[in-house]
Amino acid sequence: MSREENARYFESIRPRSALAPFKLWMKLLPFILVAYVAAYFMVTGGKTPKLPSTEELSRSGSQLGFVLLVGGVLAVGTLGSIFWKGLSARRKINAAFLHPDVSALLAVYEQVYASSSRFPDVAFYRASSRALAHACYGDAASARRELASVDWSARPPVIRAMERVGEASIVMLCEDDPARGLALAKEALSMVEFPSPVAGSDEGRAYYEICVGIGEVLTGTATPDSLAALEVHNQQTNLPVAWLMSAWGLRVASARAGNTVGAEVLRKRLQKDAPHCAPLHRIPG
């Protein structure tokens, strides 16, 4: 049921997605070209043009080239703007994790989501991000207040999953109840299924899979395959929180396996990237 609900949800928000302006331009481009051709015939009196001379071809080609150039600039500009905003946000989040308390990270999230106010369900993404920020700094109570600040009940599974994985993160980072954390993470992962591939869904699932992997490490049920998957996520993710969480899980796994060298490498990296996030520096018993 979750798959169908999620599919309907994504179909309903497609017109409001970040790539909507680019897609709209691509749909309009053929009509713009037709309008250009029609205007050409109107200017020439409706005559079917004879084979143009080199000079005419050059002039017409330049005009058509200008239209295509404008279209290309708009299309590339839209994609470039989206890419740059994402890169800028990641840099700010990375810098905020160096701050001695959570305030800098919360401020970055407010800025990021304020600029995305037209994005569907932005309030839920904001609440989820703020909750994870508090959890990384060891404040379970504030994290849960953030999750409780919005009503998740009426949203589709893919949105409600953020509340489940948020609670899983709180439990694993701030409390010693790994079995419950793993159960919550698995529940959340099951809620982000789709009947067919959705652009960006693999990246969206990454954090859920990371939390499942961490839960398995903490409960002592991790397998070589699940540890390898956690390692892949750690190497490939572009999301700061996902990298920190996966690095923490791998450090715990290395320490418990007696791999002191590997554990020390990850300890130093976590100390460098998130020096004040106490939960990310502990090895649960």
PDB file of C-alpha atoms in Angstrom, residues 76-221:
ATOM      1  CA  VAL A  76      21.379  25.437 -17.973  1.00  0.00           C
ATOM      2  CA  GLY A  77      20.819  28.377 -15.656  1.00  0.00           C
ATOM      3  CA  THR A  78      17.899  26.621 -13.973  1.00  0.00           C
ATOM      4  CA  LEU A  79      19.867  23.425 -13.430  1.00  0.00           C
ATOM      5  CA  GLY A  80      22.950  25.378 -12.394  1.00  0.00           C
ATOM      6  CA  SER A  81      20.981  27.346  -9.832  1.00  0.00           C
ATOM      7  CA  ILE A  82      19.576  24.149  -8.310  1.00  0.00           C
ATOM      8  CA  PHE A  83      23.030  22.561  -8.191  1.00  0.00           C
ATOM      9  CA  TRP A  84      24.653  25.652  -6.694  1.00  0.00           C
ATOM     10  CA  LYS A  85      22.002  25.996  -3.994  1.00  0.00           C
ATOM     11  CA  GLY A  86      22.512  22.378  -2.994  1.00  0.00           C
ATOM     12  CA  LEU A  87      26.294  22.723  -2.914  1.00  0.00           C
ATOM     13  CA  SER A  88      26.099  25.964  -0.947  1.00  0.00           C
ATOM     14  CA  ALA A  89      23.718  24.404   1.587  1.00  0.00           C
ATOM     15  CA  ARG A  90      26.025  21.422   2.127  1.00  0.00           C
ATOM     16  CA  ARG A  91      28.996  23.711   2.714  1.00  0.00           C
ATOM     17  CA  LYS A  92      27.064  25.748   5.261  1.00  0.00           C
ATOM     18  CA  ILE A  93      25.878  22.618   7.055  1.00  0.00           C
ATOM     19  CA  ASN A  94      29.429  21.255   7.200  1.00  0.00           C
ATOM     20  CA  ALA A  95      30.622  24.548   8.679  1.00  0.00           C
ATOM     21  CA  ALA A  96      27.756  24.612  11.189  1.00  0.00           C
ATOM     22  CA  PHE A  97      28.761  21.208  12.571  1.00  0.00           C
ATOM     23  CA  LEU A  98      31.991  22.841  13.772  1.00  0.00           C
ATOM     24  CA  HIS A  99      30.020  25.150  16.078  1.00  0.00           C
ATOM     25  CA  PRO A 100      30.031  24.347  19.817  1.00  0.00           C
ATOM     26  CA  ASP A 101      26.232  24.155  19.979  1.00  0.00           C
ATOM     27  CA  VAL A 102      23.295  23.404  17.723  1.00  0.00           C
ATOM     28  CA  SER A 103      22.311  27.029  17.063  1.00  0.00           C
ATOM     29  CA  ALA A 104      24.429  27.445  13.923  1.00  0.00           C
ATOM     30  CA  LEU A 105      23.036  24.278  12.371  1.00  0.00           C
ATOM     31  CA  LEU A 106      19.455  25.287  13.142  1.00  0.00           C
ATOM     32  CA  ALA A 107      20.083  28.700  11.578  1.00  0.00           C
ATOM     33  CA  VAL A 108      21.356  27.083   8.375  1.00  0.00           C
ATOM     34  CA  TYR A 109      18.302  24.846   8.155  1.00  0.00           C
ATOM     35  CA  GLU A 110      16.020  27.839   8.636  1.00  0.00           C
ATOM     36  CA  GLN A 111      17.786  29.619   5.795  1.00  0.00           C
ATOM     37  CA  VAL A 112      17.663  26.575   3.526  1.00  0.00           C
ATOM     38  CA  TYR A 113      13.984  25.881   4.074  1.00  0.00           C
ATOM     39  CA  ALA A 114      12.975  29.538   3.969  1.00  0.00           C
ATOM     40  CA  SER A 115      14.287  29.668   0.396  1.00  0.00           C
ATOM     41  CA  SER A 116      12.316  26.489  -0.373  1.00  0.00           C
ATOM     42  CA  SER A 117       9.034  27.684   1.110  1.00  0.00           C
ATOM     43  CA  ARG A 118       7.092  26.691  -2.028  1.00  0.00           C
ATOM     44  CA  PHE A 119       8.407  23.138  -1.902  1.00  0.00           C
ATOM     45  CA  PRO A 120       5.680  20.641  -0.923  1.00  0.00           C
ATOM     46  CA  ASP A 121       5.664  19.615   2.750  1.00  0.00           C
ATOM     47  CA  VAL A 122       8.637  21.816   3.565  1.00  0.00           C
ATOM     48  CA  ALA A 123       7.484  22.055   7.204  1.00  0.00           C
ATOM     49  CA  PHE A 124       8.030  18.321   7.617  1.00  0.00           C
ATOM     50  CA  TYR A 125      11.512  18.436   6.109  1.00  0.00           C
ATOM     51  CA  ARG A 126      12.340  21.347   8.401  1.00  0.00           C
ATOM     52  CA  ALA A 127      11.086  19.520  11.501  1.00  0.00           C
ATOM     53  CA  SER A 128      12.980  16.362  10.553  1.00  0.00           C
ATOM     54  CA  SER A 129      16.236  18.220   9.896  1.00  0.00           C
ATOM     55  CA  ARG A 130      15.999  20.206  13.117  1.00  0.00           C
ATOM     56  CA  ALA A 131      15.288  17.027  15.084  1.00  0.00           C
ATOM     57  CA  LEU A 132      18.364  15.307  13.640  1.00  0.00           C
ATOM     58  CA  ALA A 133      20.442  18.369  14.479  1.00  0.00           C
ATOM     59  CA  HIS A 134      19.387  18.225  18.129  1.00  0.00           C
ATOM     60  CA  ALA A 135      19.988  14.465  18.218  1.00  0.00           C
ATOM     61  CA  CYS A 136      23.525  14.857  16.882  1.00  0.00           C
ATOM     62  CA  TYR A 137      24.213  17.279  19.724  1.00  0.00           C
ATOM     63  CA  GLY A 138      22.739  14.852  22.260  1.00  0.00           C
ATOM     64  CA  ASP A 139      19.485  16.668  23.055  1.00  0.00           C
ATOM     65  CA  ALA A 140      16.802  14.004  22.747  1.00  0.00           C
ATOM     66  CA  ALA A 141      14.075  16.114  24.367  1.00  0.00           C
ATOM     67  CA  SER A 142      14.486  19.000  21.919  1.00  0.00           C
ATOM     68  CA  ALA A 143      14.683  16.565  19.019  1.00  0.00           C
ATOM     69  CA  ARG A 144      11.356  15.025  19.980  1.00  0.00           C
ATOM     70  CA  ARG A 145       9.778  18.457  20.396  1.00  0.00           C
ATOM     71  CA  GLU A 146      10.766  19.244  16.823  1.00  0.00           C
ATOM     72  CA  LEU A 147       9.183  16.034  15.560  1.00  0.00           C
ATOM     73  CA  ALA A 148       6.029  16.776  17.547  1.00  0.00           C
ATOM     74  CA  SER A 149       5.756  20.292  16.096  1.00  0.00           C
ATOM     75  CA  VAL A 150       3.993  19.013  12.962  1.00  0.00           C
ATOM     76  CA  ASP A 151       1.143  16.561  12.381  1.00  0.00           C
ATOM     77  CA  TRP A 152       2.523  13.565  10.514  1.00  0.00           C
ATOM     78  CA  SER A 153      -0.637  11.458  10.656  1.00  0.00           C
ATOM     79  CA  ALA A 154      -2.309  12.614   7.448  1.00  0.00           C
ATOM     80  CA  ARG A 155       0.796  12.585   5.270  1.00  0.00           C
ATOM     81  CA  PRO A 156       1.818   9.822   2.828  1.00  0.00           C
ATOM     82  CA  PRO A 157       4.205   7.080   4.009  1.00  0.00           C
ATOM     83  CA  VAL A 158       7.270   8.668   2.398  1.00  0.00           C
ATOM     84  CA  ILE A 159       6.740  11.758   4.576  1.00  0.00           C
ATOM     85  CA  ARG A 160       5.754   9.895   7.752  1.00  0.00           C
ATOM     86  CA  ALA A 161       8.934   7.860   7.363  1.00  0.00           C
ATOM     87  CA  MET A 162      10.935  10.955   8.311  1.00  0.00           C
ATOM     88  CA  GLU A 163       9.328  10.945  11.748  1.00  0.00           C
ATOM     89  CA  ARG A 164      10.086   7.233  12.197  1.00  0.00           C
ATOM     90  CA  VAL A 165      13.713   7.535  11.132  1.00  0.00           C
ATOM     91  CA  GLY A 166      14.053  10.676  13.240  1.00  0.00           C
ATOM     92  CA  GLU A 167      12.935   8.756  16.315  1.00  0.00           C
ATOM     93  CA  ALA A 168      15.291   5.919  15.364  1.00  0.00           C
ATOM     94  CA  SER A 169      18.174   8.386  15.189  1.00  0.00           C
ATOM     95  CA  ILE A 170      17.302   9.813  18.602  1.00  0.00           C
ATOM     96  CA  VAL A 171      17.152   6.356  20.163  1.00  0.00           C
ATOM     97  CA  MET A 172      20.451   5.226  18.664  1.00  0.00           C
ATOM     98  CA  LEU A 173      22.377   8.436  19.261  1.00  0.00           C
ATOM     99  CA  CYS A 174      21.060   9.486  22.651  1.00  0.00           C
ATOM    100  CA  GLU A 175      19.659   6.377  24.338  1.00  0.00           C
ATOM    101  CA  ASP A 176      20.793   2.808  24.868  1.00  0.00           C
ATOM    102  CA  ASP A 177      17.943   0.970  23.176  1.00  0.00           C
ATOM    103  CA  PRO A 178      19.465  -0.267  19.908  1.00  0.00           C
ATOM    104  CA  ALA A 179      16.811  -2.938  19.322  1.00  0.00           C
ATOM    105  CA  ARG A 180      14.071  -0.307  19.269  1.00  0.00           C
ATOM    106  CA  GLY A 181      16.194   1.955  17.099  1.00  0.00           C
ATOM    107  CA  LEU A 182      16.707  -0.830  14.570  1.00  0.00           C
ATOM    108  CA  ALA A 183      12.999  -1.668  14.516  1.00  0.00           C
ATOM    109  CA  LEU A 184      12.103   1.984  13.896  1.00  0.00           C
ATOM    110  CA  ALA A 185      14.720   2.303  11.154  1.00  0.00           C
ATOM    111  CA  LYS A 186      13.424  -0.809   9.386  1.00  0.00           C
ATOM    112  CA  GLU A 187       9.870   0.480   9.638  1.00  0.00           C
ATOM    113  CA  ALA A 188      10.922   3.812   8.153  1.00  0.00           C
ATOM    114  CA  LEU A 189      12.794   2.112   5.303  1.00  0.00           C
ATOM    115  CA  SER A 190       9.723   0.067   4.424  1.00  0.00           C
ATOM    116  CA  MET A 191       7.735   3.300   4.095  1.00  0.00           C
ATOM    117  CA  VAL A 192       9.880   4.787   1.316  1.00  0.00           C
ATOM    118  CA  GLU A 193       9.141   2.137  -1.298  1.00  0.00           C
ATOM    119  CA  PHE A 194       7.896   3.014  -4.800  1.00  0.00           C
ATOM    120  CA  PRO A 195       6.192   0.843  -7.432  1.00  0.00           C
ATOM    121  CA  SER A 196       8.628   2.084 -10.077  1.00  0.00           C
ATOM    122  CA  PRO A 197      11.938   3.989 -10.022  1.00  0.00           C
ATOM    123  CA  VAL A 198      11.641   7.638  -8.984  1.00  0.00           C
ATOM    124  CA  ALA A 199      14.396  10.138  -9.733  1.00  0.00           C
ATOM    125  CA  GLY A 200      16.378  10.804  -6.573  1.00  0.00           C
ATOM    126  CA  SER A 201      14.741   7.999  -4.590  1.00  0.00           C
ATOM    127  CA  ASP A 202      18.010   6.075  -4.165  1.00  0.00           C
ATOM    128  CA  GLU A 203      19.676   9.088  -2.575  1.00  0.00           C
ATOM    129  CA  GLY A 204      16.582   9.660  -0.469  1.00  0.00           C
ATOM    130  CA  ARG A 205      16.682   6.062   0.804  1.00  0.00           C
ATOM    131  CA  ALA A 206      20.353   6.294   1.734  1.00  0.00           C
ATOM    132  CA  TYR A 207      19.851   7.755   5.211  1.00  0.00           C
ATOM    133  CA  TYR A 208      17.211   5.139   6.032  1.00  0.00           C
ATOM    134  CA  GLU A 209      19.542   2.351   4.938  1.00  0.00           C
ATOM    135  CA  ILE A 210      22.359   3.907   6.963  1.00  0.00           C
ATOM    136  CA  CYS A 211      20.194   3.904  10.087  1.00  0.00           C
ATOM    137  CA  VAL A 212      19.278   0.256   9.529  1.00  0.00           C
ATOM    138  CA  GLY A 213      22.977  -0.546   9.149  1.00  0.00           C
ATOM    139  CA  ILE A 214      23.833   1.319  12.349  1.00  0.00           C
ATOM    140  CA  GLY A 215      21.037  -0.466  14.182  1.00  0.00           C
ATOM    141  CA  GLU A 216      22.465  -3.798  13.099  1.00  0.00           C
ATOM    142  CA  VAL A 217      25.924  -2.750  14.281  1.00  0.00           C
ATOM    143  CA  LEU A 218      24.594  -1.653  17.668  1.00  0.00           C
ATOM    144  CA  THR A 219      22.559  -4.838  18.139  1.00  0.00           C
ATOM    145  CA  GLY A 220      25.406  -7.081  17.028  1.00  0.00           C
ATOM    146  CA  THR A 221      23.451  -8.402  14.039  1.00  0.00           C
TER     147      THR A 221
END
